[in-house]
């Protein structure tokens, strides 16, 4: 048996058995768990490829790897304690350099993630049992296109670059597909949790007047794939691949605070009930406090999620109130970050978490709201507006009859203006895929504007 730092493989097997038994006893329900031990170089690779053992080649993944490696080697950034992916069996990576107490914490943390992946309703369509196969199949197809002398890497990269740039312009309701919205229908019909309010805001501001019946389509990649007749089959396949992989990762983006909070709550609860000896417990608490420490200049999803789940459970980690325990399992099943924060981030918790709102100006950073009686609700709304897909502007396709095959897009304005630099570059990517002029309507400094891109040239025109 090979000695690895302060532990052996047998140590990990024994601790894993104890952790798994305790996790089941406490009510967690998870896929079969598999662990892989890796060094820092492998972990950097897995982080760059979003945890997938096989994924298609693209320069952005290599760029992410070099960036992470440079930061790590210069001591500017650490590595994740672990990485776990939504597969069945559930696959998690453990860093070989971590000491035994940290490995124990990490394995308990992984079982929390595993339970969340299996039971949260927003992951119900991601087919964890087929995930690894899907990513490998995608990688094989794209490599075949690259090796095809009639296609080649340059042409493949051109399509992938454009598809990546607009991949988040998708239907963000990951549980249900709604029919296209008719502008004359009741405001908000079919637009999901938050977009109804945005559409109502647009109509109230008279930003977009529907002169005739207008239909909105949220899946930009799929719309281009299905309505651009000059795309070749392999190009359509690339758009489908990017869309499918984005749909796989979308639930993880939408549940980051909940998922990390749930895993942290359970590693703390499990290990507090395993009667660790004093030396292990001291190291465990130190690592746990590192996990949930507040982050300077940003939010720590582990901290926020763990604090809320602990409050809901009424738990100190040593004992569980089983009536409240039922409640947290229900929350784990049905919520995502948006609804989780709306329902359970109270004034008391906002103050406990020391949440505040700030604005970055050219000269300074200005605190605009704090979590006091008057300001906590605004702080909460700002937080919700910047988590998951809420952080991305939403652009939809507006179906209109036109003879010149112009792709008409609409920005669902939510009070945040589009950054013109990014809009210009993104419209160029859309123009690349569409092959004809592209127009988008939005608001800038309170005025209606239309931005157009044709043959790679961008311009702004009054609406």
Short mmCIF file of C-alpha atoms in Angstrom, two decimals:
data_model
loop_
_atom_site.label_atom_id
_atom_site.label_comp_id
_atom_site.label_asym_id
_atom_site.label_seq_id
_atom_site.Cartn_x
_atom_site.Cartn_y
_atom_site.Cartn_z
CA UNK A 1 0.00 0.00 0.00
CA UNK A 2 1.37 3.40 -1.00
CA UNK A 3 1.55 6.10 1.67
CA UNK A 4 0.10 9.42 0.48
CA UNK A 5 0.80 12.31 2.78
CA UNK A 6 -0.99 11.61 6.07
CA UNK A 7 -3.33 8.95 4.69
CA UNK A 8 -3.57 5.74 2.68
CA UNK A 9 -6.16 4.48 0.25
CA UNK A 10 -7.40 2.17 2.99
CA UNK A 11 -7.94 5.19 5.25
CA UNK A 12 -10.13 6.82 2.60
CA UNK A 13 -12.10 3.60 2.02
CA UNK A 14 -12.82 3.26 5.73
CA UNK A 15 -13.83 6.89 6.16
CA UNK A 16 -15.95 6.78 3.02
CA UNK A 17 -17.85 3.79 4.42
CA UNK A 18 -18.52 5.62 7.70
CA UNK A 19 -19.57 8.84 5.92
CA UNK A 20 -21.88 7.04 3.50
CA UNK A 21 -23.56 5.10 6.31
CA UNK A 22 -24.12 8.28 8.33
CA UNK A 23 -25.40 10.18 5.28
CA UNK A 24 -28.04 7.48 4.64
CA UNK A 25 -28.98 7.43 8.31
CA UNK A 26 -29.59 11.19 8.19
CA UNK A 27 -31.88 10.82 5.17
CA UNK A 28 -29.68 11.68 2.20
CA UNK A 29 -30.53 9.84 -1.01
CA UNK A 30 -27.75 9.73 -3.59
CA UNK A 31 -26.32 8.02 -6.65
CA UNK A 32 -23.55 5.48 -6.26
CA UNK A 33 -20.44 7.54 -5.40
CA UNK A 34 -17.05 7.16 -7.10
CA UNK A 35 -13.90 9.08 -6.19
CA UNK A 36 -10.81 9.69 -8.30
CA UNK A 37 -7.56 10.92 -6.76
CA UNK A 38 -5.68 13.46 -8.86
CA UNK A 39 -2.73 15.85 -8.62
CA UNK A 40 -2.88 19.62 -9.06
CA UNK A 41 -2.21 19.41 -12.81
CA UNK A 42 -5.14 17.05 -13.35
CA UNK A 43 -7.38 19.18 -11.14
CA UNK A 44 -6.55 22.27 -13.19
CA UNK A 45 -7.52 20.33 -16.30
CA UNK A 46 -10.80 19.15 -14.83
CA UNK A 47 -11.64 22.69 -13.70
CA UNK A 48 -10.91 24.04 -17.18
CA UNK A 49 -13.16 21.44 -18.80
CA UNK A 50 -15.95 21.83 -16.19
CA UNK A 51 -15.15 18.46 -14.62
CA UNK A 52 -15.64 16.35 -17.73
CA UNK A 53 -13.09 13.56 -18.38
CA UNK A 54 -13.80 13.98 -22.11
CA UNK A 55 -14.84 17.20 -23.84
CA UNK A 56 -14.40 18.67 -27.30
CA UNK A 57 -11.29 20.76 -28.04
CA UNK A 58 -11.57 24.54 -28.08
CA UNK A 59 -9.05 27.29 -27.43
CA UNK A 60 -11.16 28.75 -24.59
CA UNK A 61 -10.59 25.63 -22.48
CA UNK A 62 -6.84 25.85 -23.03
CA UNK A 63 -6.91 29.53 -22.14
CA UNK A 64 -8.77 28.74 -18.91
CA UNK A 65 -6.18 26.07 -18.06
CA UNK A 66 -3.20 28.38 -18.60
CA UNK A 67 -4.84 31.14 -16.57
CA UNK A 68 -5.60 28.82 -13.64
CA UNK A 69 -2.12 27.29 -13.77
CA UNK A 70 -0.41 30.71 -13.81
CA UNK A 71 -2.45 31.98 -10.86
CA UNK A 72 -1.82 28.78 -8.91
CA UNK A 73 1.93 28.67 -9.57
CA UNK A 74 2.34 32.30 -8.50
CA UNK A 75 0.36 31.78 -5.31
CA UNK A 76 -2.45 34.10 -6.41
CA UNK A 77 -5.14 31.45 -6.33
CA UNK A 78 -5.68 28.09 -4.69
CA UNK A 79 -7.37 24.97 -6.01
CA UNK A 80 -10.75 23.52 -5.19
CA UNK A 81 -10.74 21.02 -2.33
CA UNK A 82 -12.74 18.77 -4.63
CA UNK A 83 -14.77 18.74 -7.79
CA UNK A 84 -17.96 16.75 -8.24
CA UNK A 85 -20.08 16.39 -11.36
CA UNK A 86 -23.70 15.49 -11.96
CA UNK A 87 -23.38 11.93 -13.25
CA UNK A 88 -24.76 8.54 -12.29
CA UNK A 89 -22.59 7.07 -10.77
CA UNK A 90 -21.56 10.43 -9.30
CA UNK A 91 -17.91 11.20 -10.04
CA UNK A 92 -15.80 13.35 -7.71
CA UNK A 93 -12.11 14.26 -7.76
CA UNK A 94 -9.97 14.44 -4.61
CA UNK A 95 -6.67 16.32 -4.48
CA UNK A 96 -3.80 13.98 -3.60
CA UNK A 97 -2.01 16.72 -1.60
CA UNK A 98 -4.88 17.30 0.84
CA UNK A 99 -4.34 15.99 4.40
CA UNK A 100 -6.67 13.38 5.89
CA UNK A 101 -8.98 15.80 7.80
CA UNK A 102 -9.59 17.75 4.60
CA UNK A 103 -10.22 14.56 2.61
CA UNK A 104 -12.81 13.51 5.21
CA UNK A 105 -14.56 16.89 5.02
CA UNK A 106 -14.44 16.78 1.23
CA UNK A 107 -15.98 13.32 0.97
CA UNK A 108 -18.83 14.31 3.29
CA UNK A 109 -19.31 17.48 1.21
CA UNK A 110 -19.49 15.40 -1.97
CA UNK A 111 -22.37 13.29 -0.61
CA UNK A 112 -24.33 16.51 -0.08
CA UNK A 113 -23.79 17.48 -3.72
CA UNK A 114 -24.66 13.96 -4.85
CA UNK A 115 -27.98 14.07 -2.97
CA UNK A 116 -28.74 17.52 -4.42
CA UNK A 117 -28.03 16.40 -8.00
CA UNK A 118 -30.27 13.37 -7.64
CA UNK A 119 -33.21 15.06 -5.94
CA UNK A 120 -33.44 18.73 -6.95
CA UNK A 121 -36.19 19.00 -9.53
CA UNK A 122 -34.22 21.38 -11.75
CA UNK A 123 -31.76 18.57 -12.52
CA UNK A 124 -34.54 16.16 -13.47
CA UNK A 125 -34.03 16.61 -17.22
CA UNK A 126 -30.22 16.46 -17.27
CA UNK A 127 -29.99 12.63 -17.52
CA UNK A 128 -27.09 12.07 -15.16
CA UNK A 129 -26.82 8.45 -16.31
CA UNK A 130 -25.99 9.57 -19.86
CA UNK A 131 -23.95 12.71 -19.15
CA UNK A 132 -20.43 11.30 -19.58
CA UNK A 133 -21.50 9.45 -22.71
CA UNK A 134 -23.05 12.64 -24.14
CA UNK A 135 -19.89 14.71 -23.61
CA UNK A 136 -17.68 11.98 -25.10
CA UNK A 137 -19.99 11.60 -28.11
CA UNK A 138 -19.89 15.37 -28.67
CA UNK A 139 -16.09 15.38 -28.43
CA UNK A 140 -15.80 12.55 -30.94
CA UNK A 141 -18.09 14.27 -33.45
CA UNK A 142 -16.28 17.60 -33.23
CA UNK A 143 -12.87 15.97 -33.57
CA UNK A 144 -14.16 14.18 -36.67
CA UNK A 145 -15.21 17.52 -38.18
CA UNK A 146 -11.80 19.01 -37.36
CA UNK A 147 -10.01 16.08 -39.02
CA UNK A 148 -12.26 16.22 -42.09
CA UNK A 149 -10.17 17.87 -44.84
CA UNK A 150 -13.31 19.50 -46.21
CA UNK A 151 -14.02 21.24 -42.90
CA UNK A 152 -10.98 21.61 -40.65
CA UNK A 153 -10.25 23.34 -37.35
CA UNK A 154 -10.58 26.95 -38.55
CA UNK A 155 -14.14 26.50 -39.80
CA UNK A 156 -15.15 24.53 -36.70
CA UNK A 157 -13.62 27.15 -34.40
CA UNK A 158 -15.47 29.94 -36.22
CA UNK A 159 -18.85 28.33 -35.50
CA UNK A 160 -17.98 27.33 -31.93
CA UNK A 161 -16.76 30.85 -31.10
CA UNK A 162 -20.05 32.32 -32.26
CA UNK A 163 -22.15 29.64 -30.56
CA UNK A 164 -20.33 30.11 -27.24
CA UNK A 165 -20.92 33.87 -27.42
CA UNK A 166 -24.71 33.52 -27.55
CA UNK A 167 -25.23 30.23 -25.68
CA UNK A 168 -26.81 31.99 -22.68
CA UNK A 169 -29.54 33.48 -24.88
CA UNK A 170 -31.79 30.55 -24.14
CA UNK A 171 -34.99 29.57 -22.37
CA UNK A 172 -34.01 29.86 -18.73
CA UNK A 173 -37.04 28.00 -17.44
CA UNK A 174 -35.34 24.62 -17.14
CA UNK A 175 -38.47 22.76 -16.10
CA UNK A 176 -40.98 23.72 -18.75
CA UNK A 177 -41.15 24.92 -22.31
CA UNK A 178 -43.70 27.68 -22.85
CA UNK A 179 -45.35 28.46 -26.18
CA UNK A 180 -44.24 31.69 -27.87
CA UNK A 181 -45.63 34.84 -26.32
CA UNK A 182 -48.18 36.93 -28.16
CA UNK A 183 -47.60 40.57 -27.41
CA UNK A 184 -51.34 41.27 -27.26
CA UNK A 185 -51.86 38.66 -24.57
CA UNK A 186 -51.75 39.47 -20.89
CA UNK A 187 -48.35 40.87 -19.94
CA UNK A 188 -45.99 38.18 -18.69
CA UNK A 189 -47.86 35.15 -20.05
CA UNK A 190 -45.41 32.42 -20.81
CA UNK A 191 -42.29 34.33 -19.83
CA UNK A 192 -41.46 32.42 -16.66
CA UNK A 193 -40.61 33.63 -13.17
CA UNK A 194 -39.12 37.06 -13.81
CA UNK A 195 -39.41 37.93 -17.46
CA UNK A 196 -43.10 38.74 -17.25
CA UNK A 197 -42.29 41.75 -15.11
CA UNK A 198 -39.66 42.83 -17.62
CA UNK A 199 -42.09 42.59 -20.53
CA UNK A 200 -44.70 44.53 -18.58
CA UNK A 201 -42.03 47.15 -17.88
CA UNK A 202 -41.27 47.40 -21.60
CA UNK A 203 -44.91 47.92 -22.48
CA UNK A 204 -45.38 50.44 -19.69
CA UNK A 205 -42.41 52.43 -20.97
CA UNK A 206 -43.77 52.09 -24.51
CA UNK A 207 -40.35 50.88 -25.54
CA UNK A 208 -41.69 48.40 -28.06
CA UNK A 209 -45.06 48.94 -29.69
CA UNK A 210 -46.51 45.85 -31.30
CA UNK A 211 -47.94 47.09 -34.60
CA UNK A 212 -49.00 43.55 -35.41
CA UNK A 213 -49.03 40.24 -33.61
CA UNK A 214 -45.45 39.46 -32.56
CA UNK A 215 -44.00 36.17 -31.36
CA UNK A 216 -40.91 35.92 -29.18
CA UNK A 217 -38.49 32.99 -29.31
CA UNK A 218 -35.96 32.58 -26.49
CA UNK A 219 -33.74 29.84 -27.94
CA UNK A 220 -31.47 31.87 -30.19
CA UNK A 221 -29.09 29.03 -31.09
CA UNK A 222 -31.93 26.70 -32.03
CA UNK A 223 -33.76 29.43 -33.96
CA UNK A 224 -30.69 30.08 -36.09
CA UNK A 225 -30.12 26.36 -36.56
CA UNK A 226 -33.69 25.81 -37.75
CA UNK A 227 -34.21 28.99 -39.82
CA UNK A 228 -30.86 29.66 -41.48
CA UNK A 229 -31.14 27.57 -44.67
CA UNK A 230 -27.51 27.99 -45.74
CA UNK A 231 -26.02 26.28 -42.68
CA UNK A 232 -24.45 22.93 -43.47
CA UNK A 233 -25.40 19.85 -41.49
CA UNK A 234 -22.13 19.82 -39.52
CA UNK A 235 -22.65 23.49 -38.59
CA UNK A 236 -26.15 22.74 -37.35
CA UNK A 237 -24.72 19.85 -35.36
CA UNK A 238 -22.21 22.18 -33.67
CA UNK A 239 -25.02 24.53 -32.62
CA UNK A 240 -26.97 21.57 -31.25
CA UNK A 241 -23.94 20.35 -29.28
CA UNK A 242 -23.32 23.73 -27.67
CA UNK A 243 -27.01 24.05 -26.83
CA UNK A 244 -27.21 20.55 -25.29
CA UNK A 245 -24.13 21.10 -23.13
CA UNK A 246 -25.43 24.49 -22.02
CA UNK A 247 -28.71 22.86 -20.96
CA UNK A 248 -26.72 20.35 -18.89
CA UNK A 249 -24.84 23.09 -17.01
CA UNK A 250 -27.80 25.47 -16.65
CA UNK A 251 -29.25 23.85 -13.47
CA UNK A 252 -25.83 24.14 -11.80
CA UNK A 253 -25.73 27.86 -12.58
CA UNK A 254 -29.27 28.33 -11.28
CA UNK A 255 -28.64 26.49 -7.97
CA UNK A 256 -25.05 27.48 -7.07
CA UNK A 257 -25.92 29.00 -3.66
CA UNK A 258 -28.32 26.20 -2.74
CA UNK A 259 -26.06 23.39 -3.96
CA UNK A 260 -22.95 24.62 -2.15
CA UNK A 261 -24.95 25.55 0.94
CA UNK A 262 -26.59 22.11 1.05
CA UNK A 263 -23.26 20.28 0.68
CA UNK A 264 -21.67 22.47 3.36
CA UNK A 265 -24.59 21.99 5.76
CA UNK A 266 -24.30 18.22 5.41
CA UNK A 267 -20.53 17.93 5.67
CA UNK A 268 -20.79 19.91 8.91
CA UNK A 269 -23.71 17.82 10.22
CA UNK A 270 -22.26 14.43 9.22
CA UNK A 271 -18.83 15.05 10.68
CA UNK A 272 -20.22 16.48 13.91
CA UNK A 273 -22.02 13.15 14.40
CA UNK A 274 -19.03 10.91 13.62
CA UNK A 275 -17.24 11.53 16.93
CA UNK A 276 -13.95 12.68 15.43
CA UNK A 277 -10.98 12.65 17.77
CA UNK A 278 -9.72 16.05 18.93
CA UNK A 279 -6.90 16.41 16.40
CA UNK A 280 -9.15 15.58 13.44
CA UNK A 281 -11.97 17.75 14.74
CA UNK A 282 -9.74 20.79 15.17
CA UNK A 283 -8.48 20.51 11.58
CA UNK A 284 -12.01 19.86 10.34
CA UNK A 285 -13.41 23.01 12.00
CA UNK A 286 -10.53 25.09 10.67
CA UNK A 287 -11.18 23.88 7.11
CA UNK A 288 -14.94 24.32 7.51
CA UNK A 289 -14.47 27.92 8.62
CA UNK A 290 -12.27 28.51 5.58
CA UNK A 291 -15.08 27.23 3.36
CA UNK A 292 -17.76 29.52 4.81
CA UNK A 293 -15.69 32.65 5.37
CA UNK A 294 -17.07 35.81 3.73
CA UNK A 295 -15.29 36.89 0.54
CA UNK A 296 -13.86 40.37 0.18
CA UNK A 297 -15.64 42.30 -2.56
CA UNK A 298 -18.06 39.53 -3.45
CA UNK A 299 -20.41 36.88 -2.12
CA UNK A 300 -19.46 33.40 -0.95
CA UNK A 301 -22.24 31.00 -2.06
CA UNK A 302 -21.13 28.44 0.55
CA UNK A 303 -21.55 31.05 3.29
CA UNK A 304 -24.99 32.27 2.20
CA UNK A 305 -26.42 28.83 1.42
CA UNK A 306 -25.07 27.22 4.58
CA UNK A 307 -26.38 30.04 6.79
CA UNK A 308 -29.89 29.85 5.34
CA UNK A 309 -30.12 26.04 5.47
CA UNK A 310 -28.83 26.04 9.07
CA UNK A 311 -31.49 28.58 10.00
CA UNK A 312 -34.22 26.53 8.30
CA UNK A 313 -33.09 23.34 10.04
CA UNK A 314 -32.68 24.96 13.42
CA UNK A 315 -29.49 22.92 13.64
CA UNK A 316 -26.13 23.35 15.28
CA UNK A 317 -24.76 20.33 13.44
CA UNK A 318 -24.81 18.11 16.52
CA UNK A 319 -28.52 17.44 16.47
CA UNK A 320 -31.39 17.74 14.01
CA UNK A 321 -34.95 18.92 14.55
CA UNK A 322 -36.64 16.27 12.43
CA UNK A 323 -39.81 18.29 11.79
CA UNK A 324 -37.67 21.13 10.44
CA UNK A 325 -35.53 18.48 8.75
CA UNK A 326 -38.50 17.59 6.53
CA UNK A 327 -38.74 21.24 5.54
CA UNK A 328 -35.14 21.52 4.34
CA UNK A 329 -35.49 18.35 2.24
CA UNK A 330 -38.58 19.85 0.63
CA UNK A 331 -36.69 23.09 -0.08
CA UNK A 332 -33.76 21.09 -1.52
CA UNK A 333 -36.17 19.39 -3.90
CA UNK A 334 -38.25 22.25 -5.29
CA UNK A 335 -36.26 25.49 -5.12
CA UNK A 336 -33.50 27.15 -7.08
CA UNK A 337 -31.43 30.15 -5.99
CA UNK A 338 -33.94 32.71 -7.21
CA UNK A 339 -36.86 31.32 -5.23
CA UNK A 340 -34.62 30.18 -2.34
CA UNK A 341 -33.44 33.71 -1.66
CA UNK A 342 -36.85 35.26 -2.23
CA UNK A 343 -38.46 32.90 0.27
CA UNK A 344 -35.85 32.60 2.98
CA UNK A 345 -33.41 35.55 2.92
CA UNK A 346 -34.93 37.61 5.72
CA UNK A 347 -33.93 40.96 7.14
CA UNK A 348 -32.36 39.15 10.10
CA UNK A 349 -30.26 36.89 7.86
CA UNK A 350 -29.26 39.72 5.52
CA UNK A 351 -27.94 41.59 8.55
CA UNK A 352 -26.25 38.47 9.93
CA UNK A 353 -24.54 37.89 6.58
CA UNK A 354 -23.43 41.55 6.45
CA UNK A 355 -24.83 41.95 2.94
CA UNK A 356 -24.61 45.36 1.30
CA UNK A 357 -24.90 46.89 -2.17
CA UNK A 358 -22.08 48.84 -3.77
CA UNK A 359 -21.38 50.69 -6.99
CA UNK A 360 -17.99 50.84 -8.72
CA UNK A 361 -17.20 54.31 -10.10
CA UNK A 362 -14.08 55.45 -11.99
CA UNK A 363 -12.85 57.30 -8.90
CA UNK A 364 -14.04 55.06 -6.07
CA UNK A 365 -16.31 52.32 -4.79
CA UNK A 366 -19.51 53.63 -3.20
CA UNK A 367 -21.74 51.69 -0.80
CA UNK A 368 -25.31 52.41 -1.92
CA UNK A 369 -27.38 50.26 0.46
CA UNK A 370 -26.83 48.27 3.65
CA UNK A 371 -28.95 45.62 5.32
CA UNK A 372 -30.77 47.87 7.76
CA UNK A 373 -34.54 48.15 8.12
CA UNK A 374 -34.83 50.49 5.12
CA UNK A 375 -32.21 49.00 2.80
CA UNK A 376 -32.16 45.22 3.24
CA UNK A 377 -34.91 44.55 0.71
CA UNK A 378 -33.05 46.49 -2.01
CA UNK A 379 -29.86 44.60 -1.15
CA UNK A 380 -31.78 41.34 -1.52
CA UNK A 381 -33.21 42.36 -4.92
CA UNK A 382 -29.76 43.37 -6.17
CA UNK A 383 -28.33 40.02 -5.07
CA UNK A 384 -31.10 38.09 -6.84
CA UNK A 385 -30.61 40.17 -9.99
CA UNK A 386 -26.97 39.11 -10.16
CA UNK A 387 -27.09 35.37 -9.52
CA UNK A 388 -27.17 32.57 -12.08
CA UNK A 389 -28.62 33.48 -15.44
CA UNK A 390 -30.09 36.69 -13.98
CA UNK A 391 -26.61 38.17 -14.40
CA UNK A 392 -26.94 37.86 -18.21
CA UNK A 393 -29.11 40.20 -20.27
CA UNK A 394 -31.88 38.36 -22.08
CA UNK A 395 -32.31 38.75 -25.80
CA UNK A 396 -35.08 37.04 -27.76
CA UNK A 397 -35.99 36.66 -31.42
CA UNK A 398 -38.89 38.78 -32.61
CA UNK A 399 -40.72 37.11 -35.47
CA UNK A 400 -41.72 39.67 -38.07
CA UNK A 401 -42.51 39.41 -41.73
CA UNK A 402 -39.65 40.86 -43.80
CA UNK A 403 -38.40 40.25 -47.29
CA UNK A 404 -34.68 40.85 -46.66
CA UNK A 405 -34.30 38.04 -44.09
CA UNK A 406 -33.23 40.39 -41.31
CA UNK A 407 -32.98 38.69 -37.91
CA UNK A 408 -34.97 40.88 -35.51
CA UNK A 409 -33.87 40.68 -31.85
CA UNK A 410 -35.33 42.36 -28.76
CA UNK A 411 -33.53 43.01 -25.48
CA UNK A 412 -35.88 42.37 -22.56
CA UNK A 413 -34.89 45.49 -20.69
CA UNK A 414 -34.83 45.08 -16.89
CA UNK A 415 -33.37 48.46 -15.96
CA UNK A 416 -29.80 47.48 -16.85
CA UNK A 417 -28.44 48.80 -20.14
CA UNK A 418 -26.42 46.67 -22.52
CA UNK A 419 -22.71 47.46 -22.70
CA UNK A 420 -22.15 48.69 -26.24
CA UNK A 421 -18.69 47.14 -26.59
CA UNK A 422 -19.99 43.66 -25.77
CA UNK A 423 -23.16 44.18 -27.78
CA UNK A 424 -21.13 45.04 -30.88
CA UNK A 425 -18.94 41.94 -30.61
CA UNK A 426 -21.89 39.68 -29.81
CA UNK A 427 -23.95 40.96 -32.76
CA UNK A 428 -20.99 40.20 -35.02
CA UNK A 429 -21.10 36.60 -33.83
CA UNK A 430 -24.85 36.43 -34.47
CA UNK A 431 -24.26 37.92 -37.91
CA UNK A 432 -21.64 35.21 -38.56
CA UNK A 433 -24.18 32.47 -37.88
CA UNK A 434 -27.19 34.14 -39.49
CA UNK A 435 -25.37 35.24 -42.66
CA UNK A 436 -27.73 38.20 -43.14
CA UNK A 437 -28.35 41.50 -41.32
CA UNK A 438 -29.13 41.37 -37.61
CA UNK A 439 -30.97 44.09 -35.67
CA UNK A 440 -31.65 44.46 -31.96
CA UNK A 441 -33.91 46.90 -30.14
CA UNK A 442 -33.08 48.13 -26.67
CA UNK A 443 -32.98 51.19 -24.42
CA UNK A 444 -29.96 53.43 -23.96
CA UNK A 445 -30.04 56.45 -21.65
CA UNK A 446 -33.84 56.23 -21.63
CA UNK A 447 -34.14 56.31 -25.43
CA UNK A 448 -35.21 53.59 -27.85
CA UNK A 449 -32.38 52.56 -30.15
CA UNK A 450 -31.79 49.92 -32.80
CA UNK A 451 -28.36 48.39 -33.30
CA UNK A 452 -27.58 46.71 -36.60
CA UNK A 453 -24.82 44.43 -37.81
CA UNK A 454 -24.37 43.58 -41.49
CA UNK A 455 -21.31 41.94 -43.03
CA UNK A 456 -19.47 42.39 -39.74
CA UNK A 457 -20.13 46.15 -39.56
CA UNK A 458 -21.94 47.53 -36.49
CA UNK A 459 -23.95 50.74 -36.24
CA UNK A 460 -26.53 52.39 -33.95
CA UNK A 461 -29.62 53.99 -35.46
CA UNK A 462 -32.53 55.86 -33.77
CA UNK A 463 -35.72 53.81 -33.40
#
